[in-house]
Tab-separated table of C-alpha atoms in Angstrom:
chain	number	residue	atom	x	y	z
A	1	UNK	CA	123.930	170.020	116.955
A	2	UNK	CA	122.090	171.793	114.159
A	3	UNK	CA	124.077	174.136	111.948
A	4	UNK	CA	124.633	177.812	112.963
A	5	UNK	CA	122.328	179.099	110.237
A	6	UNK	CA	119.459	176.902	111.393
A	7	UNK	CA	120.020	178.070	115.113
A	8	UNK	CA	119.963	181.657	114.059
A	9	UNK	CA	116.740	181.251	112.131
A	10	UNK	CA	115.260	179.397	115.153
A	11	UNK	CA	116.287	182.277	117.628
A	12	UNK	CA	114.800	184.791	115.166
A	13	UNK	CA	111.657	182.968	114.898
A	14	UNK	CA	111.106	182.508	118.566
A	15	UNK	CA	111.938	186.164	119.176
A	16	UNK	CA	109.353	187.543	116.711
A	17	UNK	CA	106.515	185.111	117.164
A	18	UNK	CA	103.767	185.721	119.800
A	19	UNK	CA	101.128	183.289	118.859
A	20	UNK	CA	101.755	179.572	119.932
A	21	UNK	CA	100.340	178.263	116.586
A	22	UNK	CA	102.919	180.427	114.612
A	23	UNK	CA	105.706	179.262	116.786
A	24	UNK	CA	104.737	175.629	116.265
A	25	UNK	CA	104.465	176.114	112.499
A	26	UNK	CA	107.910	177.809	112.364
A	27	UNK	CA	109.428	174.879	114.311
A	28	UNK	CA	107.963	172.402	111.811
A	29	UNK	CA	109.447	174.285	108.907
A	30	UNK	CA	112.857	174.285	110.504
A	31	UNK	CA	112.741	170.548	111.252
A	32	UNK	CA	111.730	169.982	107.554
A	33	UNK	CA	114.730	172.113	106.318
A	34	UNK	CA	116.995	170.301	108.819
A	35	UNK	CA	115.895	166.890	107.464
A	36	UNK	CA	116.465	168.008	103.927
A	37	UNK	CA	120.058	169.167	104.738
A	38	UNK	CA	120.947	165.883	106.555
A	39	UNK	CA	119.581	163.831	103.546
A	40	UNK	CA	121.826	165.754	101.064
A	41	UNK	CA	124.714	165.244	103.333
A	42	UNK	CA	124.232	161.366	103.270
A	43	UNK	CA	124.100	161.503	99.375
A	44	UNK	CA	127.327	163.216	99.104
A	45	UNK	CA	128.995	160.767	101.502
A	46	UNK	CA	127.885	157.870	99.349
A	47	UNK	CA	129.364	159.280	96.238
A	48	UNK	CA	132.885	157.935	95.244
A	49	UNK	CA	135.743	160.222	95.964
A	50	UNK	CA	137.027	162.272	93.210
A	51	UNK	CA	140.195	160.812	91.666
A	52	UNK	CA	141.994	162.814	89.177
A	53	UNK	CA	142.686	161.211	85.725
A	54	UNK	CA	146.328	160.306	84.995
A	55	UNK	CA	148.050	162.222	82.201
A	56	UNK	CA	147.569	160.743	78.756
A	57	UNK	CA	150.254	158.298	77.647
A	58	UNK	CA	151.605	159.149	74.120
A	59	UNK	CA	150.535	156.543	71.515
A	60	UNK	CA	153.235	153.997	70.678
A	61	UNK	CA	154.477	153.895	67.057
A	62	UNK	CA	153.370	150.988	64.922
A	63	UNK	CA	157.004	149.816	64.561
A	64	UNK	CA	157.371	149.719	68.376
A	65	UNK	CA	154.410	147.438	68.977
A	66	UNK	CA	155.423	143.813	69.119
A	67	UNK	CA	153.718	141.632	66.684
A	68	UNK	CA	151.261	139.213	68.370
A	69	UNK	CA	151.965	135.606	67.652
A	70	UNK	CA	148.988	133.346	66.894
A	71	UNK	CA	148.231	130.873	69.761
A	72	UNK	CA	147.917	127.305	68.549
A	73	UNK	CA	146.062	126.262	71.889
A	74	UNK	CA	143.192	128.539	71.129
A	75	UNK	CA	140.313	126.694	69.269
A	76	UNK	CA	139.033	128.096	66.060
A	77	UNK	CA	135.817	129.995	66.591
A	78	UNK	CA	132.713	128.409	65.300
A	79	UNK	CA	130.359	129.997	62.874
A	80	UNK	CA	127.271	131.010	64.546
A	81	UNK	CA	123.859	131.501	62.921
A	82	UNK	CA	122.810	135.293	63.026
A	83	UNK	CA	119.420	135.923	64.447
A	84	UNK	CA	118.328	137.856	61.383
A	85	UNK	CA	118.668	134.637	59.057
A	86	UNK	CA	115.483	133.409	57.360
A	87	UNK	CA	114.473	129.702	57.438
A	88	UNK	CA	115.222	129.618	53.570
A	89	UNK	CA	118.667	131.072	54.065
A	90	UNK	CA	119.505	128.628	56.828
A	91	UNK	CA	118.525	125.603	54.680
A	92	UNK	CA	120.564	126.760	51.652
A	93	UNK	CA	124.147	125.382	51.257
A	94	UNK	CA	125.480	128.749	50.379
A	95	UNK	CA	124.518	130.029	53.957
A	96	UNK	CA	126.720	127.507	55.659
A	97	UNK	CA	129.450	128.000	53.252
A	98	UNK	CA	129.546	131.732	54.029
A	99	UNK	CA	129.351	130.941	57.771
A	100	UNK	CA	132.179	128.420	57.592
A	101	UNK	CA	134.188	130.835	55.462
A	102	UNK	CA	133.917	133.629	57.989
A	103	UNK	CA	135.030	131.414	60.794
A	104	UNK	CA	137.899	130.145	58.646
A	105	UNK	CA	139.124	133.756	57.883
A	106	UNK	CA	139.201	134.481	61.573
A	107	UNK	CA	141.328	131.433	62.255
A	108	UNK	CA	143.509	131.293	59.236
A	109	UNK	CA	147.217	131.970	59.282
A	110	UNK	CA	148.792	135.266	57.916
A	111	UNK	CA	150.500	133.428	55.032
A	112	UNK	CA	147.610	132.523	52.723
A	113	UNK	CA	148.359	132.678	48.994
A	114	UNK	CA	146.050	134.123	46.293
A	115	UNK	CA	144.213	130.764	45.930
A	116	UNK	CA	143.555	130.156	49.662
A	117	UNK	CA	146.207	127.696	50.479
A	118	UNK	CA	146.664	127.869	54.356
A	119	UNK	CA	149.829	126.281	55.476
A	120	UNK	CA	148.936	126.495	59.130
A	121	UNK	CA	145.709	124.735	58.652
A	122	UNK	CA	147.282	122.171	56.418
A	123	UNK	CA	149.875	121.525	59.158
A	124	UNK	CA	147.027	120.835	61.616
A	125	UNK	CA	145.441	118.292	59.395
A	126	UNK	CA	148.756	116.710	58.219
A	127	UNK	CA	148.534	113.847	60.773
A	128	UNK	CA	145.073	112.928	59.414
A	129	UNK	CA	146.289	113.146	55.762
A	130	UNK	CA	149.429	110.970	56.654
A	131	UNK	CA	147.198	108.503	58.293
A	132	UNK	CA	144.734	108.366	55.247
A	133	UNK	CA	147.794	107.930	52.899
A	134	UNK	CA	149.893	105.476	54.787
A	135	UNK	CA	147.473	103.484	56.997
A	136	UNK	CA	143.937	103.693	55.692
A	137	UNK	CA	144.383	103.641	51.828
A	138	UNK	CA	147.992	102.403	52.003
A	139	UNK	CA	148.862	104.453	48.888
A	140	UNK	CA	151.620	102.961	46.814
A	141	UNK	CA	153.323	105.241	44.303
A	142	UNK	CA	155.208	104.200	41.159
A	143	UNK	CA	157.036	106.451	38.763
A	144	UNK	CA	157.271	109.539	40.883
A	145	UNK	CA	160.712	110.366	39.527
A	146	UNK	CA	159.038	110.999	36.105
A	147	UNK	CA	157.925	114.358	37.668
A	148	UNK	CA	160.587	117.079	37.101
A	149	UNK	CA	162.338	118.106	40.294
A	150	UNK	CA	161.680	121.757	39.462
A	151	UNK	CA	159.724	123.897	37.075
A	152	UNK	CA	156.282	123.787	35.794
A	153	UNK	CA	154.524	120.443	35.051
A	154	UNK	CA	151.165	119.163	34.433
A	155	UNK	CA	149.900	115.941	35.943
A	156	UNK	CA	146.796	114.551	34.040
A	157	UNK	CA	144.867	111.728	35.949
A	158	UNK	CA	141.652	109.825	36.002
A	159	UNK	CA	138.975	110.946	38.430
A	160	UNK	CA	137.528	108.740	41.031
A	161	UNK	CA	133.764	108.258	41.182
A	162	UNK	CA	131.695	108.804	44.288
A	163	UNK	CA	130.053	111.539	46.391
A	164	UNK	CA	133.222	113.258	47.245
A	165	UNK	CA	136.550	113.564	45.303
A	166	UNK	CA	139.376	112.366	47.684
A	167	UNK	CA	141.944	111.686	44.914
A	168	UNK	CA	143.243	115.330	44.668
A	169	UNK	CA	144.140	115.491	48.271
A	170	UNK	CA	145.616	112.066	48.298
A	171	UNK	CA	147.688	112.762	45.099
A	172	UNK	CA	149.171	115.852	46.769
A	173	UNK	CA	150.095	114.015	49.805
A	174	UNK	CA	151.443	111.060	47.822
A	175	UNK	CA	153.695	113.327	45.773
A	176	UNK	CA	155.001	115.146	48.705
A	177	UNK	CA	155.953	111.981	50.427
A	178	UNK	CA	157.413	109.929	47.552
A	179	UNK	CA	158.874	112.431	45.113
A	180	UNK	CA	162.561	112.792	45.186
A	181	UNK	CA	162.267	116.634	45.693
A	182	UNK	CA	159.045	116.245	47.726
A	183	UNK	CA	157.257	118.839	45.537
A	184	UNK	CA	154.092	120.647	46.490
A	185	UNK	CA	151.301	119.637	44.082
A	186	UNK	CA	148.159	121.937	43.436
A	187	UNK	CA	145.092	120.254	41.915
A	188	UNK	CA	142.255	121.869	40.113
A	189	UNK	CA	138.857	121.103	41.577
A	190	UNK	CA	135.474	121.221	39.737
A	191	UNK	CA	132.963	124.255	40.263
A	192	UNK	CA	130.294	122.151	41.846
A	193	UNK	CA	132.523	121.357	44.797
A	194	UNK	CA	132.367	124.935	45.964
A	195	UNK	CA	128.613	124.785	46.277
A	196	UNK	CA	128.800	122.001	48.880
A	197	UNK	CA	128.813	123.305	52.464
A	198	UNK	CA	132.396	123.478	53.858
A	199	UNK	CA	133.862	121.206	51.168
A	200	UNK	CA	135.037	124.034	48.761
A	201	UNK	CA	136.712	126.155	51.498
A	202	UNK	CA	138.350	123.049	53.109
A	203	UNK	CA	139.742	122.033	49.838
A	204	UNK	CA	141.181	125.406	49.136
A	205	UNK	CA	142.887	125.604	52.317
A	206	UNK	CA	144.515	122.307	51.682
A	207	UNK	CA	145.817	123.173	48.126
A	208	UNK	CA	142.977	122.931	45.692
A	209	UNK	CA	142.377	125.686	43.135
A	210	UNK	CA	139.077	126.215	41.288
A	211	UNK	CA	139.425	124.740	37.783
A	212	UNK	CA	139.623	127.271	34.967
A	213	UNK	CA	142.275	128.125	32.278
A	214	UNK	CA	143.323	131.393	33.892
A	215	UNK	CA	144.009	129.750	37.358
A	216	UNK	CA	145.987	126.915	35.923
A	217	UNK	CA	147.995	129.243	33.700
A	218	UNK	CA	148.971	131.542	36.506
A	219	UNK	CA	150.199	128.550	38.577
A	220	UNK	CA	152.180	127.108	35.667
A	221	UNK	CA	153.788	130.559	34.905
A	222	UNK	CA	154.946	130.546	38.584
A	223	UNK	CA	156.690	127.150	37.958
A	224	UNK	CA	154.107	124.979	39.945
A	225	UNK	CA	153.236	121.371	39.645
A	226	UNK	CA	149.482	121.240	38.851
A	227	UNK	CA	147.228	118.204	38.523
A	228	UNK	CA	144.111	118.231	36.320
A	229	UNK	CA	141.264	115.644	36.015
A	230	UNK	CA	139.925	116.197	32.451
A	231	UNK	CA	136.939	113.961	32.915
A	232	UNK	CA	135.542	116.640	35.242
A	233	UNK	CA	132.218	116.120	36.982
A	234	UNK	CA	131.397	113.151	34.660
A	235	UNK	CA	134.392	111.421	36.118
A	236	UNK	CA	133.133	111.806	39.632
A	237	UNK	CA	129.708	110.841	38.674
A	238	UNK	CA	130.592	107.583	37.166
A	239	UNK	CA	128.473	104.637	38.387
A	240	UNK	CA	130.162	101.546	39.740
A	241	UNK	CA	129.601	99.593	36.688
A	242	UNK	CA	131.660	102.166	34.718
A	243	UNK	CA	134.607	102.243	37.033
A	244	UNK	CA	137.879	102.972	35.362
A	245	UNK	CA	136.290	103.644	32.097
A	246	UNK	CA	137.622	107.112	31.099
A	247	UNK	CA	135.011	109.634	30.187
A	248	UNK	CA	135.521	112.185	27.322
A	249	UNK	CA	138.291	114.476	28.111
A	250	UNK	CA	136.215	117.667	27.497
A	251	UNK	CA	137.473	120.030	24.761
A	252	UNK	CA	141.199	119.524	25.281
A	253	UNK	CA	141.699	122.503	27.515
A	254	UNK	CA	144.675	120.888	29.286
A	255	UNK	CA	146.399	120.267	25.762
A	256	UNK	CA	145.903	124.052	24.955
A	257	UNK	CA	147.380	124.950	28.308
A	258	UNK	CA	150.479	122.758	27.675
A	259	UNK	CA	150.996	124.094	24.192
A	260	UNK	CA	150.418	127.749	25.170
A	261	UNK	CA	152.820	127.603	28.213
A	262	UNK	CA	155.293	124.961	26.824
A	263	UNK	CA	154.623	122.701	29.883
A	264	UNK	CA	155.599	118.996	29.970
A	265	UNK	CA	152.736	116.638	30.703
A	266	UNK	CA	152.926	113.613	32.905
A	267	UNK	CA	150.032	111.037	32.614
A	268	UNK	CA	148.810	109.459	35.912
A	269	UNK	CA	146.699	106.460	36.692
A	270	UNK	CA	144.997	105.960	39.972
A	271	UNK	CA	143.565	102.421	40.938
A	272	UNK	CA	141.597	101.850	44.091
A	273	UNK	CA	139.856	105.317	44.363
A	274	UNK	CA	136.771	104.270	42.296
A	275	UNK	CA	135.905	101.495	44.763
A	276	UNK	CA	136.156	103.620	47.857
A	277	UNK	CA	132.731	105.118	47.419
A	278	UNK	CA	130.947	103.007	44.757
A	279	UNK	CA	128.004	104.991	43.381
A	280	UNK	CA	125.069	102.695	42.469
A	281	UNK	CA	122.663	105.306	41.261
A	282	UNK	CA	122.467	109.122	40.898
A	283	UNK	CA	119.395	111.273	41.071
A	284	UNK	CA	119.571	114.327	38.732
A	285	UNK	CA	116.122	115.912	39.612
A	286	UNK	CA	116.043	119.194	41.584
A	287	UNK	CA	119.995	119.120	41.540
A	288	UNK	CA	120.164	122.553	39.861
A	289	UNK	CA	118.285	124.119	42.890
A	290	UNK	CA	120.862	122.637	45.159
A	291	UNK	CA	123.836	123.707	42.838
A	292	UNK	CA	125.083	120.085	42.444
A	293	UNK	CA	125.260	117.946	39.269
A	294	UNK	CA	123.628	114.946	40.924
A	295	UNK	CA	122.573	113.361	44.206
A	296	UNK	CA	124.599	110.183	44.789
A	297	UNK	CA	123.344	106.863	45.981
A	298	UNK	CA	125.879	104.473	47.464
A	299	UNK	CA	125.705	101.391	49.701
A	300	UNK	CA	126.144	103.667	52.804
A	301	UNK	CA	124.916	107.057	51.556
A	302	UNK	CA	122.359	108.554	52.451
A	303	UNK	CA	121.343	105.594	54.473
A	304	UNK	CA	123.900	106.428	57.122
A	305	UNK	CA	123.723	110.135	56.843
A	306	UNK	CA	127.175	112.027	56.719
A	307	UNK	CA	128.778	108.979	58.073
A	308	UNK	CA	128.007	107.443	54.830
A	309	UNK	CA	130.370	109.652	52.995
A	310	UNK	CA	133.340	107.987	54.625
A	311	UNK	CA	135.309	106.027	51.938
A	312	UNK	CA	136.113	102.291	52.257
A	313	UNK	CA	139.733	101.312	53.175
A	314	UNK	CA	140.590	100.221	49.591
A	315	UNK	CA	144.166	99.678	48.472
A	316	UNK	CA	145.290	102.627	46.264
A	317	UNK	CA	148.012	102.500	43.588
A	318	UNK	CA	149.155	105.711	41.821
A	319	UNK	CA	151.452	105.292	38.733
A	320	UNK	CA	153.072	108.115	36.799
A	321	UNK	CA	153.889	107.555	33.164
A	322	UNK	CA	156.692	108.929	31.019
A	323	UNK	CA	156.428	112.750	30.527
A	324	UNK	CA	155.113	113.965	27.157
A	325	UNK	CA	156.502	117.159	25.639
A	326	UNK	CA	155.511	119.024	22.454
A	327	UNK	CA	158.230	121.453	22.184
A	328	UNK	CA	158.178	121.095	18.450
A	329	UNK	CA	154.720	122.884	18.446
A	330	UNK	CA	154.580	126.732	18.992
A	331	UNK	CA	151.935	128.516	21.189
A	332	UNK	CA	149.850	129.136	18.069
A	333	UNK	CA	149.181	125.433	17.853
A	334	UNK	CA	146.808	125.882	20.849
A	335	UNK	CA	144.243	127.319	18.295
A	336	UNK	CA	144.314	124.155	16.129
A	337	UNK	CA	141.300	122.144	17.171
A	338	UNK	CA	142.270	119.118	15.147
A	339	UNK	CA	145.770	119.000	16.739
A	340	UNK	CA	144.322	119.593	20.157
A	341	UNK	CA	141.781	116.837	19.819
A	342	UNK	CA	144.342	114.309	18.543
A	343	UNK	CA	146.850	115.002	21.367
A	344	UNK	CA	144.000	114.857	23.908
A	345	UNK	CA	142.907	111.464	22.618
A	346	UNK	CA	146.583	110.355	22.789
A	347	UNK	CA	146.911	111.118	26.472
A	348	UNK	CA	143.514	109.646	27.197
A	349	UNK	CA	144.563	106.390	25.543
A	350	UNK	CA	147.835	106.383	27.512
A	351	UNK	CA	146.060	106.794	30.735
A	352	UNK	CA	143.509	104.118	29.903
A	353	UNK	CA	146.220	101.633	28.924
A	354	UNK	CA	147.945	102.269	32.258
A	355	UNK	CA	144.657	101.597	34.067
A	356	UNK	CA	143.932	98.360	32.259
A	357	UNK	CA	147.478	97.145	33.019
A	358	UNK	CA	147.230	98.011	36.737
A	359	UNK	CA	143.826	96.396	37.028
A	360	UNK	CA	145.179	93.089	35.470
A	361	UNK	CA	148.045	93.139	38.083
A	362	UNK	CA	145.806	93.661	41.002
A	363	UNK	CA	144.714	90.615	42.996
A	364	UNK	CA	142.310	92.254	45.486
A	365	UNK	CA	140.480	95.596	45.964
A	366	UNK	CA	141.497	95.548	49.613
A	367	UNK	CA	145.091	94.220	49.451
A	368	UNK	CA	146.302	95.269	46.020
């Protein structure tokens, strides 16, 4: 039945109209109005019922909110390539280093020190490091007790040649395993390593520190055990024919560091690392554009691509010598270039003598 207002209008229209045409027109107008009212009623019926909003809940205080624990079963997010990146940016190593760094920041633990050491990340890779140390390279350590059980100390070692420096990570794992106090070692890595995609960030999270006097001095002032490789990039870039021939020890920066901070020095010789990735040749053209000192050519790289960077399972031996101290010199001796050069050459000769002796004792590259 139509509404009362429509019925009243229809009765009024029928009473006042005398012409059949007018009556018919008025009926059509009333039908149109009735259809319009029915359509509006259907639209209102389809609308969701009004539900009053609940009263606002007072915000919890920061101290009342329980701290979320990181889930170990959630995989780390992968670095994605933004749509706005240009082709030149995607081809540059800095681009991938930034993307990997962002993903690492999202998945890192809350306890990361000022140099980037990530204990949670290192704990995840600990089975791999233990396998490489115990099973793959079968690292044998001698003289670990020459390293003090506490306090600052500087370990000076020869650098392994090859595309990537594995010796720092293996030295850290070996000291942690075989030292009487299981000390944590931090090693200084060359600048060019941080231009390689992923490598610099990975090494920082495992305990490496960018090599410079300021970083080393800050670590030693905190009582840390620090390892340096004075040969630098020249040591990594040694060809296979020059293996175990120590390169020049720079300008004696590690000696100045020991004199200035009164730190004992422990010489270290590593045998087996320089055959793991024997470098036959190195290209030095266009390397500045890529941010690397050279492009290595080994029996497996670049022929096998990234798989060629995998080191060979050579037998490693690490020997620590007697600690050297120069307590009779004051901090001002660090400015004496002649003294610094003489002490640097003394350390270099000590490590070279250890290397020669270990090589004469070795029967096989693979078995030791």
